[in-house]
Amino acid sequence: MVEKTRRQAIEDAASALFHAHGYSGTSVRDIARAVDIQGASLYAHVTSKQDVLWSIVERTAARFEAAADAIEAADPGAATFGRGVYLIALVRAHVGVVTDDIERASVFVHEWRALEGHRREEIARRRDAYEDRFRTVIADGVRAGAFHAVDPVATAAYVLTALNGLVSWYKPDGRLSARVIADTYADLSLRAAQAPRMPA
Amino acid sequence: MVEKTRRQAIEDAASALFHAHGYSGTSVRDIARAVDIQGASLYAHVTSKQDVLWSIVERTAARFEAAADAIEAADPGAATFGRGVYLIALVRAHVGVVTDDIERASVFVHEWRALEGHRREEIARRRDAYEDRFRTVIADGVRAGAFHAVDPVATAAYVLTALNGLVSWYKPDGRLSARVIADTYADLSLRAAQAPRMPA
DNA sequence: TGGCCGACCTAGCGAGCGTTAGTTAGGGAG
DNA sequence: CTCCCTAACTAACGCTCGCTAGGTCGGCCA
């Protein structure tokens, strides 16, 4: 299956363009040019520009959710047992999804606001639920004494925005591999949350 | 001086709109409507839409730079002496500029890419120089043994993107005050960078 | 009092926007 | 061979874009 459907090629091109210029900075003719057809011909494959954005954002949201779900599936005890382990797994999962396809991840992170109506609300809700996984593991860790007693909401926001910040600097062929970044980011996130081993 | 020049009102309105909808998602007529004049009348106060963006971005860049400069000015020893202290000061300065005017900070963080030509290049250069302050203090701390020996470039990116992430969730009248956030973020950043006091 | 000037207006330019309509070329199935 | 489907095309619609031109009006200064 080296074949790629036209629809897939269009979403690939749109992801790259939305990543580079934003949703409203990209015209349907720009997307069409990237796949070498006329602007109007796009509509044989796609029902609207909004629809292309929705496809990209929704599928990427699902990938983030699936990656996080897989952690609990792999080790049902981790969520309630070792908070450090669970937080590390969440961070690695998130970094993995981002580095696996930055363009789509970038569109998910920055362009979901361009969605209209109930679709925007749905993504807002799902983003909040996803962020809540971070808030919960941190709050649990604080309660158990494993994590430093800072505000779990602020801590989760700090960590998650740091991870999302990857979309603005990660380059697949850069000096730092996805693997190294995952290691480093997991380390930094855990250290930020963790209680000191010895009181100062 | 309760008076506000029309030009200032226009930049305020543009900042709010660029923050909410992005540069290319905002029309000059949108900006004009926000200050209750006709779209064309804007051009009595402004030479172009690009120019408004430039004013906002440039002035905000200068505020970030000035806040960081003020640290060294206040305590010339800090930069080379206590790395932890200096990193904390950098973080607090950055958070202060962001919380002081999120709308402009948000435009600076996200919309500078919409600048064209040499202005875009200038901001790219100045952003890199600013980020280098973080890289340097972290690298110095690692060399001195005060900080954990993770990659200083990745660590600086992690911390700085976390701080910039504030623009996507901070609300001036929210539960967490600017003061509390500055405390928390300084704490998290230092902890992320610092060497453990006792080997595990 | 007269002239100027800044702030605003209406009108409109040329370009580009997202999208629709109608058409055509080519290939597979009956 | 014919029929029809798919994937393109060209043309164009109505609208908005950033921006310019030219005019009106009121307040300040000589």
Short mmCIF file of C-alpha atoms (C1' of nucleotides) in Angstrom, two decimals:
data_model
loop_
_atom_site.label_atom_id
_atom_site.label_comp_id
_atom_site.label_asym_id
_atom_site.label_seq_id
_atom_site.Cartn_x
_atom_site.Cartn_y
_atom_site.Cartn_z
CA MET A 1 0.00 0.00 0.00
CA VAL A 2 2.44 2.62 -1.19
CA GLU A 3 -0.58 4.20 -2.86
CA LYS A 4 -1.91 7.26 -1.14
CA THR A 5 -5.41 8.41 -1.80
CA ARG A 6 -5.93 11.89 -3.11
CA ARG A 7 -7.84 12.70 0.03
CA GLN A 8 -4.86 11.72 2.19
CA ALA A 9 -2.52 13.78 0.04
CA ILE A 10 -4.81 16.78 0.46
CA GLU A 11 -4.83 16.41 4.23
CA ASP A 12 -1.07 16.06 4.27
CA ALA A 13 -0.67 19.23 2.24
CA ALA A 14 -3.24 21.06 4.34
CA SER A 15 -1.48 20.00 7.55
CA ALA A 16 1.82 21.36 6.30
CA LEU A 17 0.25 24.63 5.19
CA PHE A 18 -1.87 25.12 8.31
CA HIS A 19 1.24 24.40 10.36
CA ALA A 20 3.28 26.98 8.45
CA HIS A 21 0.71 29.74 7.87
CA GLY A 22 -2.29 28.94 10.05
CA TYR A 23 -5.81 28.00 8.97
CA SER A 24 -6.95 31.46 7.95
CA GLY A 25 -3.56 32.22 6.41
CA THR A 26 -4.02 29.31 4.00
CA SER A 27 -6.41 29.42 1.04
CA VAL A 28 -8.02 26.40 -0.59
CA ARG A 29 -6.13 27.36 -3.73
CA ASP A 30 -2.88 27.09 -1.77
CA ILE A 31 -3.80 23.57 -0.75
CA ALA A 32 -4.83 22.67 -4.28
CA ARG A 33 -1.58 24.01 -5.71
CA ALA A 34 0.36 21.77 -3.31
CA VAL A 35 -1.30 18.69 -4.80
CA ASP A 36 -1.18 20.07 -8.34
CA ILE A 37 -4.83 20.55 -9.12
CA GLN A 38 -7.15 23.53 -9.51
CA GLY A 39 -8.72 25.09 -6.44
CA ALA A 40 -12.21 24.11 -7.46
CA SER A 41 -11.16 20.50 -8.06
CA LEU A 42 -10.51 20.08 -4.35
CA TYR A 43 -14.25 19.95 -3.85
CA ALA A 44 -14.42 16.60 -5.60
CA HIS A 45 -12.62 15.19 -2.56
CA VAL A 46 -13.61 17.46 0.27
CA THR A 47 -16.82 19.16 1.31
CA SER A 48 -15.31 22.33 2.73
CA LYS A 49 -12.14 23.90 4.10
CA GLN A 50 -13.59 23.59 7.62
CA ASP A 51 -14.05 19.91 6.96
CA VAL A 52 -10.37 19.41 6.18
CA LEU A 53 -9.44 21.15 9.43
CA TRP A 54 -11.92 19.02 11.32
CA SER A 55 -10.50 15.78 9.91
CA ILE A 56 -6.99 16.74 10.91
CA VAL A 57 -7.89 17.98 14.37
CA GLU A 58 -10.28 15.18 15.24
CA ARG A 59 -7.97 12.39 14.16
CA THR A 60 -5.07 13.95 16.04
CA ALA A 61 -7.17 14.36 19.18
CA ALA A 62 -8.00 10.66 18.91
CA ARG A 63 -4.33 9.78 18.65
CA PHE A 64 -3.49 11.69 21.82
CA GLU A 65 -6.35 10.01 23.63
CA ALA A 66 -5.44 6.56 22.36
CA ALA A 67 -1.82 6.98 23.41
CA ALA A 68 -2.88 7.90 26.92
CA ASP A 69 -5.45 5.11 27.06
CA ALA A 70 -2.78 2.62 26.08
CA ILE A 71 -0.87 3.36 29.26
CA GLU A 72 -3.65 2.19 31.52
CA ALA A 73 -4.35 -0.76 29.23
CA ALA A 74 -0.72 -1.85 29.43
CA ASP A 75 -0.49 -1.58 33.19
CA PRO A 76 -3.79 -1.13 35.03
CA GLY A 77 -1.99 -0.66 38.34
CA ALA A 78 0.25 2.22 37.28
CA ALA A 79 -2.48 4.84 37.40
CA THR A 80 -3.12 4.41 41.06
CA PHE A 81 0.20 2.95 42.12
CA GLY A 82 3.38 4.70 41.06
CA ARG A 83 2.60 8.33 40.29
CA GLY A 84 6.05 9.06 39.02
CA VAL A 85 5.86 6.16 36.61
CA TYR A 86 2.45 7.17 35.40
CA LEU A 87 3.40 10.80 34.85
CA ILE A 88 6.48 9.73 32.94
CA ALA A 89 4.37 7.46 30.76
CA LEU A 90 1.91 10.27 30.04
CA VAL A 91 4.71 12.62 29.05
CA ARG A 92 6.39 10.04 26.83
CA ALA A 93 3.09 9.20 25.16
CA HIS A 94 2.39 12.87 24.46
CA VAL A 95 5.86 13.57 23.10
CA GLY A 96 5.56 10.46 20.96
CA VAL A 97 2.38 11.64 19.29
CA VAL A 98 3.84 15.09 18.67
CA THR A 99 7.12 13.90 17.19
CA ASP A 100 5.40 11.23 15.14
CA ASP A 101 3.63 13.90 13.08
CA ILE A 102 4.46 17.45 14.08
CA GLU A 103 2.48 19.07 11.36
CA ARG A 104 -0.80 17.52 12.45
CA ALA A 105 0.11 17.94 16.12
CA SER A 106 0.83 21.60 15.50
CA VAL A 107 -2.52 22.08 13.78
CA PHE A 108 -4.22 20.35 16.70
CA VAL A 109 -2.46 22.52 19.24
CA HIS A 110 -2.84 25.88 17.53
CA GLU A 111 -5.63 25.76 14.96
CA TRP A 112 -8.47 24.02 16.81
CA ARG A 113 -9.72 27.51 17.71
CA ALA A 114 -10.57 28.03 14.03
CA LEU A 115 -13.19 25.29 14.26
CA GLU A 116 -16.74 26.54 14.29
CA GLY A 117 -19.82 25.69 16.32
CA HIS A 118 -20.28 22.41 18.11
CA ARG A 119 -17.08 20.96 16.68
CA ARG A 120 -15.06 23.62 18.43
CA GLU A 121 -16.90 22.93 21.65
CA GLU A 122 -16.32 19.21 21.31
CA ILE A 123 -12.60 19.65 20.91
CA ALA A 124 -12.49 22.10 23.81
CA ARG A 125 -14.20 19.50 25.96
CA ARG A 126 -11.89 16.69 24.86
CA ARG A 127 -8.80 18.85 25.39
CA ASP A 128 -9.95 19.62 28.90
CA ALA A 129 -10.60 15.96 29.64
CA TYR A 130 -7.15 15.11 28.32
CA GLU A 131 -5.49 17.79 30.43
CA ASP A 132 -7.41 16.42 33.39
CA ARG A 133 -5.41 13.20 33.16
CA PHE A 134 -2.34 15.28 33.97
CA ARG A 135 -4.09 17.21 36.73
CA THR A 136 -5.33 14.00 38.32
CA VAL A 137 -2.04 12.16 38.35
CA ILE A 138 -0.35 15.22 39.82
CA ALA A 139 -3.03 15.79 42.46
CA ASP A 140 -2.88 12.10 43.42
CA GLY A 141 0.89 12.32 43.71
CA VAL A 142 0.64 15.38 45.92
CA ARG A 143 -1.85 13.62 48.19
CA ALA A 144 0.43 10.61 48.44
CA GLY A 145 3.40 12.80 49.30
CA ALA A 146 5.37 11.78 46.24
CA PHE A 147 4.95 15.15 44.56
CA HIS A 148 5.66 18.64 45.74
CA ALA A 149 2.58 20.40 47.05
CA VAL A 150 2.28 23.02 44.34
CA ASP A 151 -1.06 23.76 42.70
CA PRO A 152 -1.89 20.73 40.52
CA VAL A 153 -3.79 22.81 37.97
CA ALA A 154 -0.90 25.19 37.43
CA THR A 155 1.59 22.34 37.41
CA ALA A 156 -0.39 20.39 34.82
CA ALA A 157 -0.69 23.51 32.68
CA TYR A 158 3.03 24.15 32.98
CA VAL A 159 3.97 20.63 31.95
CA LEU A 160 1.42 20.28 29.16
CA THR A 161 2.22 23.63 27.58
CA ALA A 162 5.91 22.75 27.71
CA LEU A 163 5.15 19.52 25.84
CA ASN A 164 2.96 21.32 23.31
CA GLY A 165 5.73 23.86 22.82
CA LEU A 166 7.57 21.10 21.02
CA VAL A 167 5.49 21.81 17.94
CA SER A 168 7.22 25.16 17.56
CA TRP A 169 10.77 23.88 17.56
CA TYR A 170 11.00 20.14 16.91
CA LYS A 171 12.52 19.20 13.56
CA PRO A 172 12.49 15.50 12.62
CA ASP A 173 16.00 15.73 11.20
CA GLY A 174 17.37 17.98 13.93
CA ARG A 175 20.19 17.40 16.39
CA LEU A 176 17.88 15.96 19.05
CA SER A 177 16.06 12.76 18.17
CA ALA A 178 12.48 12.10 19.20
CA ARG A 179 13.85 9.49 21.59
CA VAL A 180 16.23 11.86 23.32
CA ILE A 181 13.58 14.54 23.60
CA ALA A 182 11.14 12.08 25.14
CA ASP A 183 13.76 11.06 27.70
CA THR A 184 14.69 14.64 28.49
CA TYR A 185 11.13 15.92 28.71
CA ALA A 186 10.03 13.01 30.91
CA ASP A 187 12.96 13.73 33.19
CA LEU A 188 12.25 17.47 33.39
CA SER A 189 8.55 16.94 33.98
CA LEU A 190 9.05 14.43 36.75
CA ARG A 191 11.68 16.54 38.43
CA ALA A 192 9.45 19.61 38.28
CA ALA A 193 6.62 17.76 40.02
CA GLN A 194 8.55 15.62 42.46
CA ALA A 195 9.05 16.32 46.13
CA PRO A 196 12.70 16.88 47.08
CA ARG A 197 14.27 13.73 48.49
CA MET A 198 15.74 15.71 51.34
CA PRO A 199 14.35 18.86 52.89
CA ALA A 200 16.59 21.87 52.34
CA MET B 1 -3.36 61.16 31.81
CA VAL B 2 -6.63 59.28 31.46
CA GLU B 3 -6.53 60.37 27.82
CA LYS B 4 -5.61 57.68 25.38
CA THR B 5 -4.55 58.53 21.89
CA ARG B 6 -6.52 57.07 19.03
CA ARG B 7 -3.40 55.27 17.91
CA GLN B 8 -3.09 53.56 21.30
CA ALA B 9 -6.75 52.58 21.25
CA ILE B 10 -6.24 51.05 17.81
CA GLU B 11 -3.27 49.01 19.01
CA ASP B 12 -5.20 47.88 22.06
CA ALA B 13 -8.09 46.73 19.90
CA ALA B 14 -5.75 45.08 17.41
CA SER B 15 -3.94 43.24 20.21
CA ALA B 16 -7.19 41.85 21.55
CA LEU B 17 -8.35 40.77 18.10
CA PHE B 18 -5.00 39.32 17.02
CA HIS B 19 -4.93 37.45 20.33
CA ALA B 20 -8.42 36.04 19.79
CA HIS B 21 -8.44 35.36 16.04
CA GLY B 22 -4.85 35.68 14.84
CA TYR B 23 -3.37 38.28 12.49
CA SER B 24 -4.75 36.85 9.26
CA GLY B 25 -8.05 36.03 10.95
CA THR B 26 -8.54 39.72 11.73
CA SER B 27 -9.48 42.32 9.11
CA VAL B 28 -8.74 46.02 9.30
CA ARG B 29 -12.51 46.54 9.31
CA ASP B 30 -12.71 44.38 12.44
CA ILE B 31 -10.16 46.60 14.14
CA ALA B 32 -11.93 49.75 13.00
CA ARG B 33 -15.28 48.50 14.27
CA ALA B 34 -13.73 47.93 17.70
CA VAL B 35 -12.81 51.62 17.92
CA ASP B 36 -16.04 52.76 16.26
CA ILE B 37 -14.79 54.22 13.03
CA GLN B 38 -14.89 53.14 9.39
CA GLY B 39 -12.27 50.74 8.07
CA ALA B 40 -10.78 53.30 5.76
CA SER B 41 -10.48 55.86 8.56
CA LEU B 42 -7.91 53.68 10.28
CA TYR B 43 -5.42 54.80 7.69
CA ALA B 44 -5.40 58.31 9.12
CA HIS B 45 -3.60 56.81 12.14
CA VAL B 46 -1.75 53.85 10.76
CA THR B 47 0.19 53.18 7.58
CA SER B 48 -0.72 49.52 7.16
CA LYS B 49 -2.03 46.44 8.93
CA GLN B 50 1.52 45.05 8.96
CA ASP B 51 2.61 48.22 10.68
CA VAL B 52 0.18 47.70 13.54
CA LEU B 53 1.47 44.16 14.02
CA TRP B 54 5.02 45.42 13.95
CA SER B 55 4.35 48.05 16.62
CA ILE B 56 2.80 45.50 18.94
CA VAL B 57 5.45 42.84 18.42
CA GLU B 58 8.42 45.17 18.55
CA ARG B 59 7.35 46.96 21.69
CA THR B 60 6.59 43.68 23.42
CA ALA B 61 9.95 42.24 22.42
CA ALA B 62 11.54 45.31 23.95
CA ARG B 63 9.62 44.79 27.18
CA PHE B 64 10.86 41.20 27.49
CA GLU B 65 14.41 42.34 26.82
CA ALA B 66 14.18 45.23 29.27
CA ALA B 67 12.81 42.98 32.02
CA ALA B 68 15.70 40.58 31.58
CA ASP B 69 18.24 43.42 31.38
CA ALA B 70 16.90 44.83 34.64
CA ILE B 71 17.98 41.67 36.46
CA GLU B 72 21.62 42.16 35.68
CA ALA B 73 21.35 45.87 36.35
CA ALA B 74 19.88 45.24 39.80
CA ASP B 75 22.46 42.66 40.79
CA PRO B 76 25.51 42.43 38.55
CA GLY B 77 26.83 39.44 40.49
CA ALA B 78 23.77 37.25 40.11
CA ALA B 79 24.44 36.30 36.52
CA THR B 80 27.70 34.62 37.29
CA PHE B 81 27.18 33.77 40.94
CA GLY B 82 23.98 32.01 41.95
CA ARG B 83 22.52 30.22 38.93
CA GLY B 84 19.40 29.24 40.75
CA VAL B 85 18.75 32.81 41.75
CA TYR B 86 19.37 34.07 38.24
CA LEU B 87 17.12 31.47 36.62
CA ILE B 88 14.36 32.29 39.07
CA ALA B 89 14.71 35.97 38.30
CA LEU B 90 14.52 35.30 34.56
CA VAL B 91 11.38 33.22 34.98
CA ARG B 92 9.71 35.78 37.21
CA ALA B 93 10.59 38.57 34.80
CA HIS B 94 9.14 36.65 31.88
CA VAL B 95 5.95 35.72 33.70
CA GLY B 96 5.62 39.33 34.81
CA VAL B 97 5.72 40.67 31.26
CA VAL B 98 3.20 38.07 30.10
CA THR B 99 0.70 38.62 32.90
CA ASP B 100 1.09 42.38 32.69
CA ASP B 101 -0.44 42.37 29.20
CA ILE B 102 -1.43 38.95 27.93
CA GLU B 103 -2.96 40.16 24.75
CA ARG B 104 0.23 41.79 23.52
CA ALA B 105 2.34 38.94 24.90
CA SER B 106 0.14 36.47 23.05
CA VAL B 107 0.56 38.37 19.80
CA PHE B 108 4.31 38.45 20.34
CA VAL B 109 4.46 34.72 21.01
CA HIS B 110 2.17 33.53 18.23
CA GLU B 111 1.83 36.16 15.54
CA TRP B 112 5.40 37.30 14.94
CA ARG B 113 5.53 34.75 12.13
CA ALA B 114 3.05 36.90 10.21
CA LEU B 115 5.66 39.64 9.96
CA GLU B 116 7.20 40.02 6.53
CA GLY B 117 10.73 40.51 5.27
CA HIS B 118 13.51 41.90 7.40
CA ARG B 119 11.18 42.64 10.30
CA ARG B 120 10.42 38.97 10.67
CA GLU B 121 14.09 38.17 10.54
CA GLU B 122 14.87 40.81 13.15
CA ILE B 123 12.34 39.39 15.58
CA ALA B 124 13.56 35.85 14.93
CA ARG B 125 17.07 37.03 15.79
CA ARG B 126 15.98 38.85 18.94
CA ARG B 127 13.89 35.88 20.09
CA ASP B 128 16.88 33.63 19.68
CA ALA B 129 19.10 36.01 21.62
CA TYR B 130 16.51 36.17 24.38
CA GLU B 131 16.21 32.39 24.55
CA ASP B 132 19.98 32.27 24.70
CA ARG B 133 19.86 33.97 28.09
CA PHE B 134 18.03 30.91 29.37
CA ARG B 135 20.37 28.49 27.60
CA THR B 136 23.40 30.27 29.03
CA VAL B 137 22.27 30.36 32.64
CA ILE B 138 21.33 26.69 32.44
CA ALA B 139 24.59 25.66 30.78
CA ASP B 140 26.55 27.64 33.39
CA GLY B 141 24.60 25.96 36.16
CA VAL B 142 25.30 22.52 34.72
CA ARG B 143 29.00 23.31 34.49
CA ALA B 144 29.02 24.46 38.10
CA GLY B 145 27.23 21.32 39.24
CA ALA B 146 24.19 23.18 40.52
CA PHE B 147 21.97 21.96 37.70
CA HIS B 148 21.20 18.52 36.44
CA ALA B 149 23.26 17.58 33.40
CA VAL B 150 20.46 17.47 30.85
CA ASP B 151 20.80 19.13 27.47
CA PRO B 152 20.72 22.91 28.13
CA VAL B 153 19.13 23.66 24.76
CA ALA B 154 16.25 21.25 25.34
CA THR B 155 15.89 22.39 28.95
CA ALA B 156 15.76 26.06 27.96
CA ALA B 157 13.18 25.25 25.26
CA TYR B 158 11.11 23.28 27.76
CA VAL B 159 11.09 26.05 30.33
CA LEU B 160 10.54 28.91 27.90
CA THR B 161 7.70 27.21 26.03
CA ALA B 162 6.07 26.43 29.37
CA LEU B 163 6.25 30.11 30.28
CA ASN B 164 4.92 31.16 26.89
CA GLY B 165 2.11 28.65 27.29
CA LEU B 166 0.73 31.04 29.88
CA VAL B 167 -0.68 33.16 27.08
CA SER B 168 -3.13 30.38 26.24
CA TRP B 169 -4.65 30.02 29.69
CA TYR B 170 -3.91 32.98 31.96
CA LYS B 171 -6.92 35.13 32.78
CA PRO B 172 -6.27 38.34 34.75
CA ASP B 173 -9.36 37.78 36.88
CA GLY B 174 -8.88 34.03 37.26
CA ARG B 175 -8.40 31.93 40.37
CA LEU B 176 -4.62 32.17 40.21
CA SER B 177 -3.11 35.63 40.55
CA ALA B 178 -0.12 36.76 38.54
CA ARG B 179 1.85 36.67 41.78
CA VAL B 180 0.98 33.08 42.59
CA ILE B 181 1.70 31.97 39.05
CA ALA B 182 5.08 33.67 39.08
CA ASP B 183 5.92 31.90 42.36
CA THR B 184 4.72 28.53 41.10
CA TYR B 185 6.38 28.79 37.70
CA ALA B 186 9.69 29.91 39.23
CA ASP B 187 9.51 26.96 41.59
CA LEU B 188 8.70 24.45 38.84
CA SER B 189 11.40 25.78 36.53
CA LEU B 190 14.09 25.72 39.16
CA ARG B 191 13.14 22.26 40.31
CA ALA B 192 13.17 20.98 36.72
CA ALA B 193 16.69 22.26 36.18
CA GLN B 194 18.22 21.60 39.58
CA ALA B 195 20.43 18.69 40.50
CA PRO B 196 18.93 16.39 43.13
CA ARG B 197 20.28 17.15 46.60
CA MET B 198 20.81 13.48 47.29
CA PRO B 199 21.53 10.75 44.75
CA ALA B 200 18.73 8.23 44.52
"C1'" DT C 1 -12.17 86.41 10.29
"C1'" DG C 2 -9.88 83.47 7.37
"C1'" DG C 3 -7.11 79.66 6.41
"C1'" DC C 4 -5.40 75.39 7.57
"C1'" DC C 5 -5.20 70.80 9.35
"C1'" DG C 6 -6.42 66.64 11.42
"C1'" DA C 7 -10.09 63.25 11.86
"C1'" DC C 8 -13.42 61.34 9.92
"C1'" DC C 9 -16.60 60.09 5.99
"C1'" DT C 10 -18.29 57.66 1.39
"C1'" DA C 11 -17.02 55.43 -2.74
"C1'" DG C 12 -14.56 52.30 -4.96
"C1'" DC C 13 -10.30 49.73 -6.91
"C1'" DG C 14 -8.18 45.32 -7.99
"C1'" DA C 15 -7.28 41.13 -5.99
"C1'" DG C 16 -8.37 37.16 -3.71
"C1'" DC C 17 -11.64 34.47 -0.94
"C1'" DG C 18 -14.67 29.90 -0.42
"C1'" DT C 19 -17.66 27.71 -3.11
"C1'" DT C 20 -20.98 26.19 -7.06
"C1'" DA C 21 -22.14 24.94 -11.79
"C1'" DG C 22 -21.47 22.85 -15.84
"C1'" DT C 23 -18.34 20.35 -18.84
"C1'" DT C 24 -14.93 17.08 -20.56
"C1'" DA C 25 -11.59 13.23 -20.96
"C1'" DG C 26 -10.64 8.59 -19.86
"C1'" DG C 27 -11.42 4.02 -18.27
"C1'" DG C 28 -14.12 -0.07 -16.65
"C1'" DA C 29 -18.52 -2.85 -16.87
"C1'" DG C 30 -22.64 -4.43 -19.36
"C1'" DC D 1 -20.20 -0.14 -28.42
"C1'" DT D 2 -22.49 2.16 -25.10
"C1'" DC D 3 -23.12 3.74 -20.46
"C1'" DC D 4 -21.67 5.73 -16.62
"C1'" DC D 5 -18.48 7.00 -13.07
"C1'" DT D 6 -14.50 9.45 -11.47
"C1'" DA D 7 -11.43 13.07 -11.48
"C1'" DA D 8 -10.29 16.60 -13.34
"C1'" DC D 9 -11.20 21.19 -15.82
"C1'" DT D 10 -12.99 26.31 -16.83
"C1'" DA D 11 -15.97 29.90 -15.56
"C1'" DA D 12 -18.02 32.53 -12.53
"C1'" DC D 13 -20.80 34.01 -8.28
"C1'" DG D 14 -21.11 36.98 -4.31
"C1'" DC D 15 -18.32 38.62 -0.94
"C1'" DT D 16 -14.42 40.38 1.66
"C1'" DC D 17 -9.77 41.77 1.63
"C1'" DG D 18 -6.15 45.78 2.24
"C1'" DC D 19 -5.89 50.07 0.78
"C1'" DT D 20 -6.52 54.78 -1.97
"C1'" DA D 21 -8.92 58.99 -3.43
"C1'" DG D 22 -11.43 62.75 -2.59
"C1'" DG D 23 -14.52 65.31 0.12
"C1'" DT D 24 -16.73 67.40 4.56
"C1'" DC D 25 -16.56 69.43 8.94
"C1'" DG D 26 -15.08 71.49 13.19
"C1'" DG D 27 -11.56 73.45 16.07
"C1'" DC D 28 -7.20 76.06 16.54
"C1'" DC D 29 -4.11 79.83 15.40
"C1'" DA D 30 -2.55 84.03 13.01
#
